[in-house]
Amino acid sequence: SQAEAAADAAAVASEAPTTSSAMEPTVEAVGQAALLENIRADFYECCNEGGHGENAWLTAQGLARHWARLAEEEQRRLGRHRLTAHEKQAIALRVVQLMQEMDLKSSDRIGMQEWIHYMLLLRAGCAAKQVNSLLDRALRYNGNILQDLQGMFEAADVTGSGVLTFQEIVSMYSQKLWFFRPSGDSTQHLTDDELNQGNPEEFAREIVQAMDLDGDERISYGEFMAYILGRRKREVRLHMYDLSQGSAEKVSPWLFGEKLQGIWHTGTVVFGKEYHYSRDAVHGDPGETSFGQPTRSILLGYTLWRKDELHQFISRELKPLYHRDTYDIVCNNCNHFTDRVCSFLLKSGSNNQLLPEEVVKQPEILMRSMSVRALRPALNWWLRDRIATREDAVSSPSPQPRLLDGERLSIGMVVNVHPEQGAGPPVLGQVTQPPSSQAMFVTGELRENTEIGGFTPGCCGAGGSGSSVFWVRCEHGSDGSQSGTGFGCGASTSEPE
C-alpha cells in the first residue's frame, strides 16, 4: 500500500504546474509577508559554499560555521565571553541533528527544496514525521517528487504565505491546474470533461474537507503533503465514564470542597476501537467495554497516524509505564494513559491541553480529601486486580531496552538522548567526563532541577532493567535556540542511543 501511495503521489506530481497561476492576490494577502521569500533568503544566507541560485546546497560544516559566527557576533554585542569549545560543540551537535532531519536524500548536504520542506513543516506544526516517513519511500521511486509537489503547492500559494486559502484552491480547479478529488480513502483523477462540467467550489470544498486537520478551512503545506503522499485523517474521540454514576455531584462538595460533575475514567476512540488502561485489554469496541456506555463523547480532532503506528507507540512507550505494578489511583491511572495516547495522536509538537479541565485536575482534587489520602494504598492494591490487570488481553511485544545490562558507553561517543517518557524527539549528545562536583541522590535518583557544575541532573531507566546514569553533553531545545548540558542513557543493539 505504501508503494501504491508513492506511485499515486508521483502521478499527481507528474502533472503538477510549476509556475504561479494568474490569480491576483487580494489587498490583504499583498500586505502579508511572503514566507517563502524569507525562507529562501535564509537559505542563501547560510549557503556560503556549494553552488548558486536554485542549485545551491548546504553542508553540516557550512551551517555549523554560520551558526557559530552568528553566536560569536551576539556574544560580542552583549559584551559576553567568546564561545567556549563546549559551546561550539553543542552547536555542532544540533547542526548534525538538524541535517539528519533535513537530508531526505541521504546525500550529506541539503538543497533548496529540502530546506523549504523542513521550514514549512516546522511552521505548520503538524505532520512532519507522518509526511517524511512516506516521502522517504516516494523519493526512491521518483527522485524529483519533492520538487514537483512543492511546485504544485507554490502554484496555488500565490501570496507565498505557506498556507492555501479556499479561494486559491477554487482558482486551481477553475484553471484546471488541480485535477484530483477525494474518493473515500483513495483519490480520483478528474478528466477534462469532469473539470469542465463540475463546480470548482464543490471540488475545493471536498478537498479542503479531506485535507484540513484543524478546521480553519485552509490548507497548510503539511496537510497538503500528507494527503498527496497517502495519509488520511482519522477522527479521534474521548469517551468519559462517570465511575460514581451520578453521585459525585452530590457528595463532592463535602469530600473535596467543590462540586464535581463526575469521577472520570476515560478512553480514546480511534480506528474503530477504544483504547484504555483496564483489565479487559488495551482496546475494545467503543462503548462496549466493562465500563458500559460513556457518559460523554467528545470530538478531540483528527490524526494522520495509522493504526499499526499507534500500536507500536503503545508497545514501545506505554506498556512499560502502564501495567498492574505501576497503577496508582491518583498519579498513574486510566486518564494518564488516555492523555499520553491523545498527545501522540494529536499534539504534533503543540502544548495545548487536550483533555477537559475536570479530567486533568481530578488527581489534584482527589488528593484534597483526607479519606482518599488515607485509603490510597488500599485502593491501589484493590484496583490493581480489578482495573489494571490484563489477563484476557492480547500481549504486545515487550520493548527492547535502549541500554543493555552491563553495557558501557565510552567517553566521546555520540548518542541519542531520549526525553523522559518520550516527551519529544531525541537530541544528540556526547558522552563526557563527569563534573567535579558530586551529584546528590535520593532513593537512587538525582534530585530534579539541581544544577551541578553547569550540568542539569536527570536519570532514566534502561528499559525496565534498572537505572543507569552517565554524563552526556547535549544541546537543549528542539529549535536550537539554547545550548547547555545534561545527561541521559540508552543504547540499542543496532546503534548507540
CSV table of N, CA, C and O in Angstrom, one decimal, residues 81 83-94 97 417 427-432 451-457 471-488:
chain,number,residue,atom,x,y,z
A,81,HIS,N,31.7,36.7,27.0
A,81,HIS,CA,32.9,36.0,26.6
A,81,HIS,C,32.7,35.3,25.3
A,81,HIS,O,31.6,35.1,24.8
A,83,LEU,N,32.8,32.2,22.6
A,83,LEU,CA,32.3,30.8,22.7
A,83,LEU,C,33.4,29.9,23.2
A,83,LEU,O,34.5,29.9,22.7
A,84,THR,N,33.0,29.0,24.1
A,84,THR,CA,34.0,28.0,24.6
A,84,THR,C,33.9,26.8,23.6
A,84,THR,O,33.0,26.7,22.8
A,85,ALA,N,34.9,25.9,23.8
A,85,ALA,CA,34.9,24.7,22.9
A,85,ALA,C,33.6,23.9,23.1
A,85,ALA,O,33.1,23.3,22.2
A,86,HIS,N,33.2,23.8,24.4
A,86,HIS,CA,32.0,23.1,24.7
A,86,HIS,C,30.7,23.7,24.0
A,86,HIS,O,29.8,23.0,23.6
A,87,GLU,N,30.7,25.0,24.0
A,87,GLU,CA,29.5,25.7,23.4
A,87,GLU,C,29.5,25.5,21.9
A,87,GLU,O,28.5,25.3,21.3
A,88,LYS,N,30.7,25.5,21.3
A,88,LYS,CA,30.8,25.2,19.9
A,88,LYS,C,30.4,23.8,19.6
A,88,LYS,O,29.8,23.5,18.5
A,89,GLN,N,30.8,22.9,20.5
A,89,GLN,CA,30.4,21.5,20.3
A,89,GLN,C,28.9,21.3,20.4
A,89,GLN,O,28.3,20.5,19.6
A,90,ALA,N,28.2,22.1,21.3
A,90,ALA,CA,26.8,22.0,21.4
A,90,ALA,C,26.1,22.4,20.1
A,90,ALA,O,25.1,21.9,19.6
A,91,ILE,N,26.7,23.5,19.5
A,91,ILE,CA,26.2,24.0,18.2
A,91,ILE,C,26.3,22.9,17.1
A,91,ILE,O,25.4,22.6,16.3
A,92,ALA,N,27.5,22.3,17.1
A,92,ALA,CA,27.8,21.3,16.1
A,92,ALA,C,26.9,20.1,16.2
A,92,ALA,O,26.4,19.6,15.2
A,93,LEU,N,26.6,19.7,17.4
A,93,LEU,CA,25.7,18.6,17.6
A,93,LEU,C,24.3,18.9,17.1
A,93,LEU,O,23.6,18.0,16.5
A,94,ARG,N,23.8,20.1,17.4
A,94,ARG,CA,22.5,20.5,17.0
A,94,ARG,C,22.4,20.5,15.5
A,94,ARG,O,21.4,20.1,14.8
A,97,GLN,N,22.1,17.0,14.1
A,97,GLN,CA,20.8,16.5,14.2
A,97,GLN,C,19.8,17.2,13.2
A,97,GLN,O,19.0,16.5,12.6
A,417,VAL,N,19.9,11.1,23.1
A,417,VAL,CA,19.4,11.3,24.4
A,417,VAL,C,17.9,11.4,24.3
A,417,VAL,O,17.4,12.4,23.7
A,427,VAL,N,17.6,14.1,21.2
A,427,VAL,CA,18.6,15.0,20.8
A,427,VAL,C,20.0,14.4,20.9
A,427,VAL,O,20.2,13.4,21.6
A,428,LEU,N,20.9,14.8,20.1
A,428,LEU,CA,22.2,14.3,20.0
A,428,LEU,C,23.0,14.8,21.2
A,428,LEU,O,22.9,15.9,21.6
A,429,GLY,N,23.8,13.9,21.8
A,429,GLY,CA,24.7,14.3,22.9
A,429,GLY,C,26.0,13.5,22.7
A,429,GLY,O,26.2,12.6,21.9
A,430,GLN,N,27.0,13.9,23.6
A,430,GLN,CA,28.3,13.2,23.5
A,430,GLN,C,28.7,12.9,25.0
A,430,GLN,O,28.6,13.7,25.9
A,431,VAL,N,29.1,11.6,25.2
A,431,VAL,CA,29.5,11.1,26.5
A,431,VAL,C,30.7,11.8,26.9
A,431,VAL,O,31.7,11.9,26.2
A,432,THR,N,30.7,12.4,28.1
A,432,THR,CA,31.9,13.2,28.6
A,432,THR,C,32.3,12.7,30.0
A,432,THR,O,31.6,11.9,30.7
A,451,GLU,N,21.3,22.1,39.6
A,451,GLU,CA,22.4,22.3,38.7
A,451,GLU,C,23.7,22.1,39.4
A,451,GLU,O,24.0,22.6,40.5
A,452,ILE,N,24.6,21.3,38.8
A,452,ILE,CA,25.9,21.0,39.4
A,452,ILE,C,27.0,21.2,38.4
A,452,ILE,O,27.0,20.5,37.4
A,453,GLY,N,27.8,22.2,38.6
A,453,GLY,CA,28.9,22.4,37.7
A,453,GLY,C,28.5,22.7,36.3
A,453,GLY,O,29.1,22.2,35.3
A,454,GLY,N,27.3,23.4,36.1
A,454,GLY,CA,26.8,23.6,34.7
A,454,GLY,C,26.0,22.5,34.2
A,454,GLY,O,25.5,22.7,33.1
A,455,PHE,N,25.8,21.4,34.9
A,455,PHE,CA,25.1,20.3,34.4
A,455,PHE,C,23.7,20.3,35.0
A,455,PHE,O,23.5,20.6,36.2
A,456,THR,N,22.7,19.9,34.3
A,456,THR,CA,21.3,19.7,34.8
A,456,THR,C,21.1,18.2,35.0
A,456,THR,O,21.1,17.5,34.1
A,457,PRO,N,21.0,17.7,36.3
A,457,PRO,CA,20.9,16.3,36.5
A,457,PRO,C,19.6,15.7,36.0
A,457,PRO,O,18.6,16.4,35.9
A,471,TRP,N,27.2,10.7,32.1
A,471,TRP,CA,27.2,12.1,31.8
A,471,TRP,C,27.2,12.3,30.3
A,471,TRP,O,28.0,11.7,29.6
A,472,VAL,N,26.3,13.1,29.8
A,472,VAL,CA,26.3,13.4,28.3
A,472,VAL,C,26.1,14.9,28.2
A,472,VAL,O,25.3,15.5,28.8
A,473,ARG,N,27.0,15.5,27.3
A,473,ARG,CA,26.8,16.9,27.0
A,473,ARG,C,26.0,17.0,25.7
A,473,ARG,O,26.2,16.3,24.7
A,474,CYS,N,24.9,17.8,25.8
A,474,CYS,CA,24.0,17.9,24.7
A,474,CYS,C,23.4,19.3,24.5
A,474,CYS,O,23.6,20.1,25.4
A,475,GLU,N,22.7,19.5,23.4
A,475,GLU,CA,22.1,20.8,23.2
A,475,GLU,C,20.6,20.7,23.5
A,475,GLU,O,19.9,19.8,23.0
A,476,HIS,N,20.2,21.6,24.4
A,476,HIS,CA,18.8,21.6,24.8
A,476,HIS,C,17.9,22.5,23.8
A,476,HIS,O,18.4,23.5,23.3
A,477,GLY,N,16.7,22.1,23.7
A,477,GLY,CA,15.8,23.0,22.8
A,477,GLY,C,15.7,22.4,21.4
A,477,GLY,O,16.8,22.4,20.7
A,478,SER,N,14.5,22.1,21.0
A,478,SER,CA,14.4,21.5,19.6
A,478,SER,C,14.7,22.5,18.5
A,478,SER,O,14.9,22.1,17.4
A,479,ASP,N,14.6,23.8,18.8
A,479,ASP,CA,14.8,24.8,17.8
A,479,ASP,C,16.2,25.3,17.8
A,479,ASP,O,16.6,26.2,17.0
A,480,GLY,N,17.1,24.7,18.6
A,480,GLY,CA,18.5,25.1,18.6
A,480,GLY,C,18.7,26.5,19.2
A,480,GLY,O,19.8,27.1,19.1
A,481,SER,N,17.7,27.0,19.9
A,481,SER,CA,17.8,28.4,20.5
A,481,SER,C,18.6,28.4,21.8
A,481,SER,O,19.1,29.5,22.2
A,482,GLN,N,18.8,27.3,22.4
A,482,GLN,CA,19.5,27.3,23.7
A,482,GLN,C,20.5,26.1,23.7
A,482,GLN,O,20.4,25.1,23.0
A,483,SER,N,21.6,26.4,24.4
A,483,SER,CA,22.6,25.3,24.5
A,483,SER,C,22.9,25.1,26.0
A,483,SER,O,22.8,26.0,26.8
A,484,GLY,N,23.2,23.9,26.3
A,484,GLY,CA,23.5,23.6,27.7
A,484,GLY,C,24.0,22.2,27.9
A,484,GLY,O,24.4,21.6,26.9
A,485,THR,N,23.9,21.7,29.1
A,485,THR,CA,24.4,20.3,29.3
A,485,THR,C,23.4,19.5,30.1
A,485,THR,O,22.6,20.1,30.8
A,486,GLY,N,23.4,18.2,29.9
A,486,GLY,CA,22.5,17.4,30.7
A,486,GLY,C,23.0,16.0,30.6
A,486,GLY,O,24.1,15.7,30.1
A,487,PHE,N,22.2,15.0,31.1
A,487,PHE,CA,22.7,13.6,30.8
A,487,PHE,C,21.5,12.7,30.7
A,487,PHE,O,20.4,13.0,31.1
A,488,GLY,N,21.7,11.6,30.0
A,488,GLY,CA,20.7,10.7,29.8
A,488,GLY,C,21.3,9.3,29.5
A,488,GLY,O,22.5,9.1,29.7
